[in-house]
mmCIF file of N, CA and C and ligand atoms in Angstrom:
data_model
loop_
_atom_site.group_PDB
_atom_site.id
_atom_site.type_symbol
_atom_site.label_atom_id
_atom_site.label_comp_id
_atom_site.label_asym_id
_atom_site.label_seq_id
_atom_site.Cartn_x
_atom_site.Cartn_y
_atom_site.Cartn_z
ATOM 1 N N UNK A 201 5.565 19.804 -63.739
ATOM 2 C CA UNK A 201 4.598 20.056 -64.822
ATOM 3 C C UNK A 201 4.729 18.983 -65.893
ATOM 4 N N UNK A 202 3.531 18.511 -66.375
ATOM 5 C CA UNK A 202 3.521 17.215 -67.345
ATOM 6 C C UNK A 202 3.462 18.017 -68.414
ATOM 7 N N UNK A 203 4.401 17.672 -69.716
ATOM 8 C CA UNK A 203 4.490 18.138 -71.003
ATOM 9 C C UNK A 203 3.415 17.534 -71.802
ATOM 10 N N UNK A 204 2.242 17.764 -72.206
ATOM 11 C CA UNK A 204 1.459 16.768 -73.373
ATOM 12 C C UNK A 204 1.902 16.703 -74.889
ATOM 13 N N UNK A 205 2.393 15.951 -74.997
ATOM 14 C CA UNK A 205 2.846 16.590 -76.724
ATOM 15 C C UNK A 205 1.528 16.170 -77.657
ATOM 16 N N UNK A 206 0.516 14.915 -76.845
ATOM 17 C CA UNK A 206 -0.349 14.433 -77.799
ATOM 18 C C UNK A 206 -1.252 14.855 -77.027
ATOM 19 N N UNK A 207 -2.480 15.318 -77.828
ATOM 20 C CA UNK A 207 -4.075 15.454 -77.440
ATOM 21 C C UNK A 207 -4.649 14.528 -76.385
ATOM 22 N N UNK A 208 -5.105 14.458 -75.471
ATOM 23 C CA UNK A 208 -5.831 13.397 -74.866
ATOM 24 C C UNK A 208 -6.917 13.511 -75.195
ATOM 25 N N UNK A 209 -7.955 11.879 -74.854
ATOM 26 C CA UNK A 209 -9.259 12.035 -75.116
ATOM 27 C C UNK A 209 -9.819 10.849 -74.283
ATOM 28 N N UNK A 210 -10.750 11.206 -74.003
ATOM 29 C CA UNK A 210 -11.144 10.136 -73.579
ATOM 30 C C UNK A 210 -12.325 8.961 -73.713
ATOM 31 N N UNK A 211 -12.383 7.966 -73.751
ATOM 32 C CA UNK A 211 -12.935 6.530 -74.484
ATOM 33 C C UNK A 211 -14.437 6.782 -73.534
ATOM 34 N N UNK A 212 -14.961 6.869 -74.450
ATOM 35 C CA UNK A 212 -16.779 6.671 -73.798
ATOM 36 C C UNK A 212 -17.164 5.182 -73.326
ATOM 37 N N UNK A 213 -16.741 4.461 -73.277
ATOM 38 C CA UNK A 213 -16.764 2.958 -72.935
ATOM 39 C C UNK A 213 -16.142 2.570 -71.460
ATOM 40 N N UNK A 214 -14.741 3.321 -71.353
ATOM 41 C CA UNK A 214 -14.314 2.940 -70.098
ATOM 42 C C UNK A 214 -13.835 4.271 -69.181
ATOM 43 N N UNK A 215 -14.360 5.384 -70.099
ATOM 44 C CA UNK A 215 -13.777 6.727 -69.283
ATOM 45 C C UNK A 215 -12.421 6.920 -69.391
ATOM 46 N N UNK A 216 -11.316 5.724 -69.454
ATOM 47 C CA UNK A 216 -10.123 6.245 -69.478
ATOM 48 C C UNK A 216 -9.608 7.137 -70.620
ATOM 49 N N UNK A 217 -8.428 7.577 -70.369
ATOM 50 C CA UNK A 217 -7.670 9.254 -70.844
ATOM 51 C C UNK A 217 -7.060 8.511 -71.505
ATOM 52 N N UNK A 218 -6.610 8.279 -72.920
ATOM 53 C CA UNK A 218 -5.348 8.661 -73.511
ATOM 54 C C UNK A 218 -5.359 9.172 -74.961
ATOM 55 N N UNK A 219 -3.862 8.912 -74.998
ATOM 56 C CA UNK A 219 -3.764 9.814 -76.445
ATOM 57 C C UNK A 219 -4.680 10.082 -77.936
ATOM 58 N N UNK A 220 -4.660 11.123 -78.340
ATOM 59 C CA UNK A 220 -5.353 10.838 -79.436
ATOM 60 C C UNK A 220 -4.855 9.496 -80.623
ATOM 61 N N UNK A 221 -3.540 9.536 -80.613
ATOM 62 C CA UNK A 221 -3.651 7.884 -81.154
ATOM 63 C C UNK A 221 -3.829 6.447 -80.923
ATOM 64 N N UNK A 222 -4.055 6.322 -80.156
ATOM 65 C CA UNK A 222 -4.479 5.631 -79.229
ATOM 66 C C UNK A 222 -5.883 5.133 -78.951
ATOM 67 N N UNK A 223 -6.293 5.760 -79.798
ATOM 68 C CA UNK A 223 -8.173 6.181 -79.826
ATOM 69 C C UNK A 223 -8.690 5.911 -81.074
ATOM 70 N N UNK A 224 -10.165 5.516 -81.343
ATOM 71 C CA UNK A 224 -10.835 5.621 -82.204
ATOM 72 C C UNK A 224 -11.826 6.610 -82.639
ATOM 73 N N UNK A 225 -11.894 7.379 -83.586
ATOM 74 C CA UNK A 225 -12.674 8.583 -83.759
ATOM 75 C C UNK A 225 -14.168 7.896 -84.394
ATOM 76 N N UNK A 226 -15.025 8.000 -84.121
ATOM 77 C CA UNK A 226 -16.437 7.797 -84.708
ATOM 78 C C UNK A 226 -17.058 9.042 -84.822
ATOM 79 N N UNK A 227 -17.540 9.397 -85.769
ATOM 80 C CA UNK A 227 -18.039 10.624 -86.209
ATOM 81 C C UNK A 227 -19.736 10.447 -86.642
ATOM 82 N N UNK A 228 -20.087 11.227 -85.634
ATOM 83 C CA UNK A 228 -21.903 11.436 -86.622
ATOM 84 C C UNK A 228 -21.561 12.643 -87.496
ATOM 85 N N UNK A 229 -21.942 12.251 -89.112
ATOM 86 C CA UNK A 229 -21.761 13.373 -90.177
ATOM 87 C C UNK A 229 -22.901 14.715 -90.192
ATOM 88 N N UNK A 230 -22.842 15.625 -90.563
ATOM 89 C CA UNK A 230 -24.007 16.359 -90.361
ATOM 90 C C UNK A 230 -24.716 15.833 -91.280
ATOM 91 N N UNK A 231 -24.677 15.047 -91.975
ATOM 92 C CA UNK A 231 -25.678 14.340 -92.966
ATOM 93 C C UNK A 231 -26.468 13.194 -91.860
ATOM 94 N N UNK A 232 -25.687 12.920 -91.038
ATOM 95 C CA UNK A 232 -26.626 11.928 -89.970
ATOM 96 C C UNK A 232 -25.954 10.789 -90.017
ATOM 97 N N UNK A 233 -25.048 10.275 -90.502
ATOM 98 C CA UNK A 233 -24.714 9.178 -91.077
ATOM 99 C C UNK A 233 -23.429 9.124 -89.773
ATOM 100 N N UNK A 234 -23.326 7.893 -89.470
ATOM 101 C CA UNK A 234 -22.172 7.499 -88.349
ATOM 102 C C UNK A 234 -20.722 6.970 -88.947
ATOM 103 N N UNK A 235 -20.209 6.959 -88.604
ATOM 104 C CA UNK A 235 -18.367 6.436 -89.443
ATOM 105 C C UNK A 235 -17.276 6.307 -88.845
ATOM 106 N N UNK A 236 -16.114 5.673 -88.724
ATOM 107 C CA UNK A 236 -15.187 6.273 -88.358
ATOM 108 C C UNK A 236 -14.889 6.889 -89.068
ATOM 109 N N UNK A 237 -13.898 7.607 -88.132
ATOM 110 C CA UNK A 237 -12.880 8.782 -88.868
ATOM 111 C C UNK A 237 -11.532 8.382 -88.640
ATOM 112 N N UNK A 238 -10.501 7.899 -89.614
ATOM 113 C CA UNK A 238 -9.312 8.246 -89.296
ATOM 114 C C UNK A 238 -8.012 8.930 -89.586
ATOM 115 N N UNK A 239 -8.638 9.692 -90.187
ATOM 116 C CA UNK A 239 -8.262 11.383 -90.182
ATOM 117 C C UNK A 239 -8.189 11.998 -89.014
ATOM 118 N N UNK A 240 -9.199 12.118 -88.407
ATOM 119 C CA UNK A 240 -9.767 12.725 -86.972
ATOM 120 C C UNK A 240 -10.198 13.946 -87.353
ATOM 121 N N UNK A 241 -10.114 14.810 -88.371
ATOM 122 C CA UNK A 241 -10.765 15.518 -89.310
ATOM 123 C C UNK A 241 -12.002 15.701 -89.599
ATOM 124 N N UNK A 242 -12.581 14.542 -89.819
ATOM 125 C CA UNK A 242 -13.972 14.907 -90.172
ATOM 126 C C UNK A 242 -15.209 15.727 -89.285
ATOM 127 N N UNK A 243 -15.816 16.453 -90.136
ATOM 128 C CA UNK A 243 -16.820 17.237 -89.539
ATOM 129 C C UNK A 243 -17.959 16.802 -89.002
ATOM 130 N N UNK A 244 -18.076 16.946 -87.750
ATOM 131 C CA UNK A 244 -19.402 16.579 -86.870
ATOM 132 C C UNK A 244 -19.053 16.391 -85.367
ATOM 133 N N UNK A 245 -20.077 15.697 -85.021
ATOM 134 C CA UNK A 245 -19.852 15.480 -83.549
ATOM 135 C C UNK A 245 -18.892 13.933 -83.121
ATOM 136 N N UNK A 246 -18.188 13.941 -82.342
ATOM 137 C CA UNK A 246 -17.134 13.154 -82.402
ATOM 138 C C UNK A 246 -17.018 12.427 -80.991
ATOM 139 N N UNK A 247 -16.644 11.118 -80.794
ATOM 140 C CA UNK A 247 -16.349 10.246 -79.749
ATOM 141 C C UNK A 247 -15.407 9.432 -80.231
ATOM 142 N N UNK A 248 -14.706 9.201 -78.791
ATOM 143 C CA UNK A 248 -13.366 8.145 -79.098
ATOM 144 C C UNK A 248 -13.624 7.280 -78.136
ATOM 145 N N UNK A 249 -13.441 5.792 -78.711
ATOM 146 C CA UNK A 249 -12.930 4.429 -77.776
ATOM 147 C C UNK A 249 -11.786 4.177 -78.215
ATOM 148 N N UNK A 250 -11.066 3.559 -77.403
ATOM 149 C CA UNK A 250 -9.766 2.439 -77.572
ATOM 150 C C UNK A 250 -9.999 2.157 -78.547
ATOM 151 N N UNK A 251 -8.438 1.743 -79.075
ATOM 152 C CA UNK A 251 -8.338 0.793 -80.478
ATOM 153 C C UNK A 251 -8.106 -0.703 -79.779
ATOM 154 N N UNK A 252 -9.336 -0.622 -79.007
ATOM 155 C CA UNK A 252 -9.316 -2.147 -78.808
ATOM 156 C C UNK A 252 -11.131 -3.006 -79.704
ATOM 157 N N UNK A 253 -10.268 -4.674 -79.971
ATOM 158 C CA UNK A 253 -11.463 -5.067 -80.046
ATOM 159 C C UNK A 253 -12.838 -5.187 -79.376
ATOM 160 N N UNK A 254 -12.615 -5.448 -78.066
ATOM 161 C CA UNK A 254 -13.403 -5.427 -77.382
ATOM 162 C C UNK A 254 -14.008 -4.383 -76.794
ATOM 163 N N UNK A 255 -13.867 -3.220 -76.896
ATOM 164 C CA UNK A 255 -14.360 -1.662 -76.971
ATOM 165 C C UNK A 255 -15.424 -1.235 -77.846
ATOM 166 N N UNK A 256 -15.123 -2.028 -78.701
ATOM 167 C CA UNK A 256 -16.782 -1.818 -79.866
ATOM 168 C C UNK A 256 -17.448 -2.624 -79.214
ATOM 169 N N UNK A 257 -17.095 -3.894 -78.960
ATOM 170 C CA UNK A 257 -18.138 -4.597 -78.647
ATOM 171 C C UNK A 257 -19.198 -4.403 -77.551
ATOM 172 N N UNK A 258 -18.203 -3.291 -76.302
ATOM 173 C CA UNK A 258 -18.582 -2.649 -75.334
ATOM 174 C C UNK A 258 -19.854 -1.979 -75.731
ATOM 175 N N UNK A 259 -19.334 -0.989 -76.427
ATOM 176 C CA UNK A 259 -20.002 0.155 -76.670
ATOM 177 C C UNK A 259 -21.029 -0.384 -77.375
ATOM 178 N N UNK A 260 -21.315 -1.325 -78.058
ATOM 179 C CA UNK A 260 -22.362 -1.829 -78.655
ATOM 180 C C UNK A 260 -23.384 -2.358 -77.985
ATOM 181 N N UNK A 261 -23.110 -2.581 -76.954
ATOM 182 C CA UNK A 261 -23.702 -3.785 -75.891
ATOM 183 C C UNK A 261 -24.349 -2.539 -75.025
ATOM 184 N N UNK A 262 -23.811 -1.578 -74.456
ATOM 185 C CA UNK A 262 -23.624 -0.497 -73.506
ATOM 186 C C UNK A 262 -24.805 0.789 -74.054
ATOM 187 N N UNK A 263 -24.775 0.743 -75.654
ATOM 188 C CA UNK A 263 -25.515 1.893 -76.513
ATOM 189 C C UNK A 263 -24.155 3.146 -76.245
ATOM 190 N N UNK A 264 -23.188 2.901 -75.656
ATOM 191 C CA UNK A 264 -22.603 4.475 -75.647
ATOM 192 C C UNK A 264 -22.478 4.989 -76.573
ATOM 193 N N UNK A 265 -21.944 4.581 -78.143
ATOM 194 C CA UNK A 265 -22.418 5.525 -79.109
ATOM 195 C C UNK A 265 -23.503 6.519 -79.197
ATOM 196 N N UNK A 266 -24.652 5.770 -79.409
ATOM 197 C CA UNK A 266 -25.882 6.399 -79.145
ATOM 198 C C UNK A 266 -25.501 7.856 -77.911
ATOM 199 N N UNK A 267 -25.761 7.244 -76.824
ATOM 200 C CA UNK A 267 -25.647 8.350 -76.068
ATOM 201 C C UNK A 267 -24.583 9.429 -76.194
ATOM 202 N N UNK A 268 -23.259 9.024 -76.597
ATOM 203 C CA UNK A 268 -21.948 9.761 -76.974
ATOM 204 C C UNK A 268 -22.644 10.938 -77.845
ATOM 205 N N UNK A 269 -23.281 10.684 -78.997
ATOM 206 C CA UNK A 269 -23.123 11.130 -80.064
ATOM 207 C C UNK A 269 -24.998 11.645 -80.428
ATOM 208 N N UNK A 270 -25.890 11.157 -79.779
ATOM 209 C CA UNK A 270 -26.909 11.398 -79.295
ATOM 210 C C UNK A 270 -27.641 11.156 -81.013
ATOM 211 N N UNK A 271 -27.637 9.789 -81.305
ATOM 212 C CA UNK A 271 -28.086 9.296 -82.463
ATOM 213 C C UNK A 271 -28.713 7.895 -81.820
ATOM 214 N N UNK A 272 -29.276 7.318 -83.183
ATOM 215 C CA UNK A 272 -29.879 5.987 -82.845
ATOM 216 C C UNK A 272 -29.325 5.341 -84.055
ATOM 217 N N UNK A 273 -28.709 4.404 -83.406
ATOM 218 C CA UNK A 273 -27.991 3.024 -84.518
ATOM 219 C C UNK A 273 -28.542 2.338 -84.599
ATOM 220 N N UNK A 274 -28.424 1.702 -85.914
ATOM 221 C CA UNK A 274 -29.945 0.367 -86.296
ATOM 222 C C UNK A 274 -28.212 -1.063 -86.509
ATOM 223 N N UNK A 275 -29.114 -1.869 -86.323
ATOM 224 C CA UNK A 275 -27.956 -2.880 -86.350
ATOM 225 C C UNK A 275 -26.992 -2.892 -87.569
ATOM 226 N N UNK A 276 -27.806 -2.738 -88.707
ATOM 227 C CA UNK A 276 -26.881 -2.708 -90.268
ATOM 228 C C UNK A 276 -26.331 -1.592 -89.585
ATOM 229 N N UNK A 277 -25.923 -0.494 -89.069
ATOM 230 C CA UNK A 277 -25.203 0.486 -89.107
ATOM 231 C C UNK A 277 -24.348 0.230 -87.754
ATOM 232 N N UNK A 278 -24.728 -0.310 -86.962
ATOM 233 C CA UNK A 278 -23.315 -1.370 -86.154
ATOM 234 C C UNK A 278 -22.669 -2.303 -86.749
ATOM 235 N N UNK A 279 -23.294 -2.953 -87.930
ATOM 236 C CA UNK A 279 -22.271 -4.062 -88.496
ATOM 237 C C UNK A 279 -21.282 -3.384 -89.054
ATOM 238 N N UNK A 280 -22.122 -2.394 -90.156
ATOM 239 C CA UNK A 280 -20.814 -1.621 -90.940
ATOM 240 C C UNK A 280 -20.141 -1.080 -89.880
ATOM 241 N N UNK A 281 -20.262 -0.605 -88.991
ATOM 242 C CA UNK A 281 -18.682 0.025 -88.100
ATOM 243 C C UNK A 281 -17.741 -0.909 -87.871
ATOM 244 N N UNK A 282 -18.344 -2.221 -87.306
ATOM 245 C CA UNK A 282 -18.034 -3.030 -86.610
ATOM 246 C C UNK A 282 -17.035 -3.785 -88.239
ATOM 247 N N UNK A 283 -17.333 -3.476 -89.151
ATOM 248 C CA UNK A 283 -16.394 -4.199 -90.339
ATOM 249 C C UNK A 283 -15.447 -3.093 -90.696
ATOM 250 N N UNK A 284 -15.837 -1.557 -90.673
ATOM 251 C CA UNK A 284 -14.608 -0.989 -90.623
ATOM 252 C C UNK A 284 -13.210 -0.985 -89.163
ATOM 253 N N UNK A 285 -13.974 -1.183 -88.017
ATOM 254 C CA UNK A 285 -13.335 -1.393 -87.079
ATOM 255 C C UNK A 285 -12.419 -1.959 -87.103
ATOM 256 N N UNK A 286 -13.098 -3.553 -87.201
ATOM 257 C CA UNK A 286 -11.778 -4.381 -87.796
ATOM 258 C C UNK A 286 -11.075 -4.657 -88.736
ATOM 259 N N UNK A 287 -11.490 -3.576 -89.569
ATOM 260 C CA UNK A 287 -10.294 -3.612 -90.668
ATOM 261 C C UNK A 287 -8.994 -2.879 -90.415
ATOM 262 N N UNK A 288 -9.405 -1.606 -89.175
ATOM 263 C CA UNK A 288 -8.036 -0.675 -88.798
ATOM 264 C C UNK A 288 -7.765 -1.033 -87.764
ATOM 265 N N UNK A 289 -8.183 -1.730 -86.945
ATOM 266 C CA UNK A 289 -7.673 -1.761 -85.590
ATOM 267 C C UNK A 289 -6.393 -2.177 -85.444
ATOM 268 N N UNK A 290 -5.802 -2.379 -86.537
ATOM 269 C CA UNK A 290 -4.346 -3.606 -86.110
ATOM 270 C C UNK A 290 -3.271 -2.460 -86.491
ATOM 271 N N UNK A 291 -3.814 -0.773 -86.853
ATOM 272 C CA UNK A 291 -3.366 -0.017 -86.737
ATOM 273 C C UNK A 291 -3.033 0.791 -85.196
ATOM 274 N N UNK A 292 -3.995 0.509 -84.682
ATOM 275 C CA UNK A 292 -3.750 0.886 -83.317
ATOM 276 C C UNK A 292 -3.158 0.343 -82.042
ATOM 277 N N UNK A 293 -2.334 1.360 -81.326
ATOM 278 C CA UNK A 293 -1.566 0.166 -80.321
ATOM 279 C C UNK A 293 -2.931 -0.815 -79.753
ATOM 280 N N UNK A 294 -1.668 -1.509 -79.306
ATOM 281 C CA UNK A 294 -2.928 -2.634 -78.299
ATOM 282 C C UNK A 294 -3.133 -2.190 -76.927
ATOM 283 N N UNK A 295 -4.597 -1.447 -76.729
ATOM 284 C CA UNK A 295 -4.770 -0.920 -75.857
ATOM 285 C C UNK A 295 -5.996 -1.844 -75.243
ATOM 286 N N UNK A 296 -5.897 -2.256 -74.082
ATOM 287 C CA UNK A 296 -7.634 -2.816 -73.591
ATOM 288 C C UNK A 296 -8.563 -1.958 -73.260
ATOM 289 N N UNK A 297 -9.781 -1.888 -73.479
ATOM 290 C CA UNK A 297 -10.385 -1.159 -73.130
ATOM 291 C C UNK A 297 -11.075 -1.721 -71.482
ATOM 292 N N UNK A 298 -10.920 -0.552 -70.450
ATOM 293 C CA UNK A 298 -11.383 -0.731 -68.843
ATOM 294 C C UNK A 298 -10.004 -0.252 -68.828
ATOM 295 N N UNK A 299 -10.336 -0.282 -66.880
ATOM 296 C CA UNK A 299 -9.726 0.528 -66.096
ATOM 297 C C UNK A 299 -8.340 -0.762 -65.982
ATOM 298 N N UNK A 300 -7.162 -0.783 -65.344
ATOM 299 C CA UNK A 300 -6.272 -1.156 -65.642
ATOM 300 C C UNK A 300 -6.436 -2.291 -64.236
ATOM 301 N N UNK A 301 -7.084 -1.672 -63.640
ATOM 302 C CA UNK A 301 -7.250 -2.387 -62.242
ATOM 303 C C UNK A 301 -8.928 -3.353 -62.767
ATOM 304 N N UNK A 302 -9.288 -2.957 -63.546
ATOM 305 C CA UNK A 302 -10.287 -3.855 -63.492
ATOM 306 C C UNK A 302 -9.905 -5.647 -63.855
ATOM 307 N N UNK A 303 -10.818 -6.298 -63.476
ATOM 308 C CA UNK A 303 -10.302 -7.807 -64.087
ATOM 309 C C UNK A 303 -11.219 -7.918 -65.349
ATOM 310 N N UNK A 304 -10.458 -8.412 -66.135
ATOM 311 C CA UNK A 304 -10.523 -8.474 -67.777
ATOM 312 C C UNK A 304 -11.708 -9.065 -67.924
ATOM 313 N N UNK A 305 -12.221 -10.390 -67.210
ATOM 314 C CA UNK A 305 -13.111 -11.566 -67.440
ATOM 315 C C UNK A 305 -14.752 -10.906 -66.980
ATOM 316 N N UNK A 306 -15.613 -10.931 -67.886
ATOM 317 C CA UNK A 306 -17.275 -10.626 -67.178
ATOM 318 C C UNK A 306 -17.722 -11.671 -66.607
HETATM 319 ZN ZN1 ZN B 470 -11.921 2.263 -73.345
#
């Protein structure tokens, strides 16, 4: 039997499982408004990617927000994520976002 001591979740970008720290919380507010969260607290509907760089960029490219969270992002509201992103990410382990077997290069 596997002990979990941490939450899993899993990254809308590459499907993979891991920990809730490990993850990025993006929150649609019930006000409508998109954000991270890193609390993991905040109220609304919620999706996690990797705390990787290239995981936003995924998901940006991909629309999975959008679909995650079942909103429509206008670009000013990808930049602002995309500037809070990288302001915390160097909080998060260094995780890549994809499958472990995938090859890194598009
Ligand atoms: Zn991922």
């Amino acid at each position: 039997m596997k002990v979990r001591k941490v939450p899993q979740r899993k990254c809308i970008v590459c499907q993979k499982t891991l920990s809730k720290r490990e993850m990025l919380r993006i929150v649609r507010t019930p006000e409508g408004e998109v954000e991270l969260d890193l609390t993991g607290k905040k109220n609304g509907r919620g999706a996690y990617i990797c705390g990787d760089a290239e995981a936003f960029k995924k998901a940006r490219k991909t629309k999975a927000f959008e679909r995650a969270l079942k909103v429509n992002l206008s670009p000013e509201q990808y930049d602002r994520l995309e500037e809070q992103f990288a302001a915390v990410r160097d909080k998060f382990q260094s995780v890549s976002c994809g499958k472990p077997d995938e090859p890194a290069a598009e």
